[in-house]
Amino acid sequence: MLNNFKTIYKPAEIEIIEKKSRFIGHAFPVESEDAALAILGDIRKIHAKAGHNCFAWQIGDDNRFTRQSDDGEPSGTAGMPILDLLRKEDIKNTLVIVTRYFGGTLLGTGGLVRAYGRAAKEAVSAAIIIEKVLHAKISVKCPYNLQGKLQYEILHNGHVLHDTLFTDNVEFIVLTEAVNGDRLAKAMMNASSGQAEVQLLQQLYCTQVEDKLVEFQ
């Protein structure tokens, strides 16, 4: 798993007009080519009367899966400008579709490249580019008399206290960047003189959105 990568936060749709042609840009976060194909099929049904539904996607930790299509536009004028945007920004796990309703005026190859590129860029911008960072979700159990001390250590060292459970012991559920997992475990053991029980529950991606840490399963 990558420690961090850029992607988009949510689906988005925008529209621009270029010499009476409507260009509708759609951006979707996707995790697989199957998911991308399903969404593409839905957009083609919704915009069945459009002249073109051009698209590109870039999927996988190493951008392993890439695909683009001009969907009947002159070669290299639609799908490639969309894919170039994803490559330039290194945006992963993202599908961008640009639907065109012809307005009666030819744009020429240069005009098409600019229009498709602009629609793709505005769609991705509306979807909000984020950075997903690999986090560790860690359980820290300790006796009640150590609750305050360990909670202080967690909150004052850049970790996120996700939840606190009260049973026979106190259990803190902590989120921290994966690279800091070992440091957190050592700090908990040191602060508790070896009495804490520290367990990695899972690794997952998170991102900071409006001062809130959002989890992605």
Coordinates of C-alpha atoms in Angstrom, one line a residue:
M1 CA 0.0 0.0 0.0
L2 CA 1.2 3.5 -0.8
N3 CA 1.9 5.7 2.1
N4 CA 0.0 8.6 0.4
F5 CA -1.5 9.5 -3.0
K6 CA -3.8 12.1 -4.6
T7 CA -7.3 11.3 -5.7
I8 CA -10.7 13.1 -5.7
Y9 CA -13.0 13.3 -2.8
K10 CA -16.5 13.0 -4.4
P11 CA -18.3 12.8 -7.7
A12 CA -18.8 16.1 -9.4
E13 CA -20.4 17.5 -12.6
I14 CA -19.8 20.8 -14.4
E15 CA -20.9 22.3 -17.7
I16 CA -19.2 24.7 -20.1
I17 CA -20.3 26.1 -23.5
E18 CA -17.8 26.4 -26.4
K19 CA -19.2 27.8 -29.6
K20 CA -22.7 26.5 -28.8
S21 CA -21.4 23.0 -28.0
R22 CA -22.2 21.8 -24.5
F23 CA -19.4 20.0 -22.7
I24 CA -20.5 18.3 -19.5
G25 CA -17.6 17.1 -17.3
H26 CA -18.1 14.3 -14.9
A27 CA -15.5 13.2 -12.3
F28 CA -15.9 10.0 -10.2
P29 CA -13.6 8.3 -7.6
V30 CA -13.3 4.7 -8.5
E31 CA -11.4 1.7 -7.1
S32 CA -11.5 -0.7 -10.1
E33 CA -12.0 -0.8 -13.9
D34 CA -15.2 -2.7 -13.4
A35 CA -16.5 0.2 -11.3
A36 CA -15.4 2.7 -14.0
L37 CA -17.1 0.7 -16.7
A38 CA -20.3 0.6 -14.8
I39 CA -20.4 4.3 -14.3
L40 CA -19.4 4.9 -17.9
G41 CA -22.4 2.7 -19.0
D42 CA -24.7 4.8 -16.8
I43 CA -23.5 8.1 -18.2
R44 CA -23.9 6.8 -21.8
K45 CA -27.5 5.9 -21.0
I46 CA -28.3 9.2 -19.4
H47 CA -26.7 11.1 -22.3
A48 CA -27.7 8.7 -25.1
K49 CA -28.5 11.6 -27.4
A50 CA -25.1 13.2 -27.0
G51 CA -22.6 13.1 -29.9
H52 CA -19.8 11.9 -27.7
N53 CA -19.0 10.6 -24.2
C54 CA -15.2 10.8 -24.1
F55 CA -13.3 9.5 -21.1
A56 CA -10.1 8.6 -19.3
W57 CA -9.3 6.8 -16.1
Q58 CA -6.2 6.2 -14.0
I59 CA -6.5 3.4 -11.4
G60 CA -4.1 1.6 -9.1
D61 CA -1.2 2.3 -6.8
D62 CA 1.2 2.4 -9.7
N63 CA -1.3 3.8 -12.2
R64 CA -1.4 0.2 -13.5
F65 CA -4.8 0.6 -15.2
T66 CA -5.2 3.5 -17.6
R67 CA -7.6 3.9 -20.5
Q68 CA -8.8 6.7 -22.7
S69 CA -11.3 7.1 -25.5
D70 CA -12.1 9.8 -28.1
D71 CA -15.5 8.2 -28.7
G72 CA -15.6 9.3 -32.3
E73 CA -13.9 12.7 -32.0
P74 CA -10.7 13.1 -34.1
S75 CA -7.9 11.0 -32.7
G76 CA -6.1 12.5 -29.7
T77 CA -8.5 15.5 -29.2
A78 CA -10.6 14.2 -26.3
G79 CA -9.5 11.2 -24.4
M80 CA -5.9 12.0 -24.3
P81 CA -6.3 15.6 -23.0
I82 CA -8.4 14.1 -20.1
L83 CA -5.8 11.4 -19.4
D84 CA -3.0 14.0 -19.6
L85 CA -4.7 16.0 -16.8
L86 CA -4.8 12.9 -14.5
R87 CA -1.1 12.1 -15.3
K88 CA 0.1 15.6 -14.9
E89 CA -1.6 16.0 -11.5
D90 CA -0.8 12.3 -10.6
I91 CA -4.4 11.8 -9.6
K92 CA -5.2 8.1 -9.0
N93 CA -8.4 6.1 -8.8
T94 CA -10.3 8.6 -10.8
L95 CA -12.6 8.4 -13.8
V96 CA -13.4 11.6 -15.9
I97 CA -16.0 11.6 -18.6
V98 CA -16.7 14.6 -20.8
T99 CA -20.0 14.5 -22.7
R100 CA -20.4 16.7 -25.8
Y101 CA -23.6 17.9 -27.4
F102 CA -22.7 19.4 -30.7
G103 CA -23.7 23.0 -31.2
G104 CA -23.4 23.2 -35.0
T105 CA -20.0 24.9 -35.2
L106 CA -16.8 23.0 -35.8
L107 CA -14.1 23.7 -33.2
G108 CA -11.0 22.2 -35.0
T109 CA -8.5 19.9 -33.4
G110 CA -7.0 22.6 -31.2
G111 CA -10.4 23.8 -30.1
L112 CA -11.5 20.3 -29.1
V113 CA -8.3 19.7 -27.1
R114 CA -8.8 22.9 -25.2
A115 CA -12.5 22.3 -24.6
Y116 CA -12.1 18.7 -23.4
G117 CA -9.1 19.6 -21.3
R118 CA -10.9 22.5 -19.7
A119 CA -14.1 20.5 -19.0
A120 CA -12.0 17.7 -17.4
K121 CA -10.0 20.2 -15.3
E122 CA -13.1 21.9 -14.0
A123 CA -14.8 18.6 -13.2
V124 CA -11.8 17.4 -11.2
S125 CA -11.5 20.7 -9.4
A126 CA -15.2 20.5 -8.4
A127 CA -14.7 17.0 -7.2
I128 CA -12.0 18.3 -4.8
I129 CA -8.5 16.9 -5.1
I130 CA -7.4 15.3 -1.8
E131 CA -4.4 13.4 -0.4
K132 CA -5.2 10.1 1.1
V133 CA -2.6 9.1 3.8
L134 CA -2.2 5.6 5.1
H135 CA -3.2 5.5 8.8
A136 CA -3.1 2.9 11.5
K137 CA -6.1 2.3 13.8
I138 CA -4.6 1.2 17.1
S139 CA -6.2 -0.1 20.3
V140 CA -4.5 1.0 23.5
K141 CA -5.8 -0.7 26.7
C142 CA -4.7 0.4 30.2
P143 CA -5.9 0.4 33.8
Y144 CA -8.2 3.2 34.9
N145 CA -5.5 4.9 37.0
L146 CA -3.4 5.5 33.8
Q147 CA -6.3 6.9 31.7
G148 CA -5.4 10.5 32.1
K149 CA -1.7 10.0 31.5
L150 CA -2.1 8.0 28.3
Q151 CA -4.8 10.2 27.0
Y152 CA -2.6 13.2 27.5
E153 CA 0.2 11.5 25.6
I154 CA -2.1 10.6 22.7
L155 CA -3.6 14.0 22.3
H156 CA -0.4 16.0 22.7
N157 CA 1.6 14.1 20.1
G158 CA -0.3 14.5 16.9
H159 CA -2.5 11.4 17.2
V160 CA -6.3 11.4 16.9
L161 CA -8.4 9.9 19.7
H162 CA -11.1 8.1 17.6
D163 CA -13.1 6.5 20.5
T164 CA -12.8 5.6 24.2
L165 CA -14.3 2.4 25.6
F166 CA -14.9 1.6 29.3
T167 CA -15.0 -2.0 30.4
D168 CA -12.7 -3.8 32.8
N169 CA -10.0 -1.4 31.5
V170 CA -10.0 1.8 29.5
E171 CA -9.5 1.3 25.8
F172 CA -8.5 4.1 23.5
I173 CA -9.0 3.7 19.8
V174 CA -6.4 5.9 18.2
L175 CA -5.8 6.9 14.6
T176 CA -2.3 7.9 13.6
E177 CA -0.3 8.0 10.4
A178 CA 1.0 4.5 9.7
V179 CA 4.6 5.7 9.8
N180 CA 4.0 6.8 13.4
G181 CA 2.5 3.5 14.5
D182 CA 5.6 2.1 16.1
R183 CA 6.4 5.4 17.8
L184 CA 2.9 5.5 19.3
A185 CA 3.2 1.9 20.6
K186 CA 6.6 2.7 22.3
A187 CA 5.3 5.9 23.8
M188 CA 2.3 4.0 25.3
M189 CA 4.5 1.3 26.8
N190 CA 6.9 3.8 28.2
A191 CA 4.2 6.0 29.7
S192 CA 2.5 3.0 31.3
S193 CA 5.7 1.3 32.5
G194 CA 4.7 -1.7 30.3
Q195 CA 1.2 -2.0 31.6
A196 CA -0.6 -0.9 28.4
E197 CA -1.8 -3.4 25.8
V198 CA -1.2 -2.1 22.3
Q199 CA -2.8 -3.7 19.2
L200 CA -3.0 -2.8 15.5
L201 CA -6.6 -3.1 14.5
Q202 CA -6.3 -2.2 10.8
Q203 CA -4.7 0.1 8.3
L204 CA -6.8 2.4 6.3
Y205 CA -6.6 5.6 4.3
C206 CA -7.7 9.0 5.8
T207 CA -7.7 12.6 4.6
Q208 CA -8.2 15.9 6.3
V209 CA -11.4 17.7 5.1
E210 CA -12.4 20.9 6.7
D211 CA -10.5 20.2 9.9
K212 CA -12.0 16.7 10.1
L213 CA -10.2 13.4 9.6
V214 CA -12.3 11.4 7.1
E215 CA -11.8 7.6 7.0
F216 CA -12.0 5.5 3.8
Q217 CA -12.6 1.8 4.2

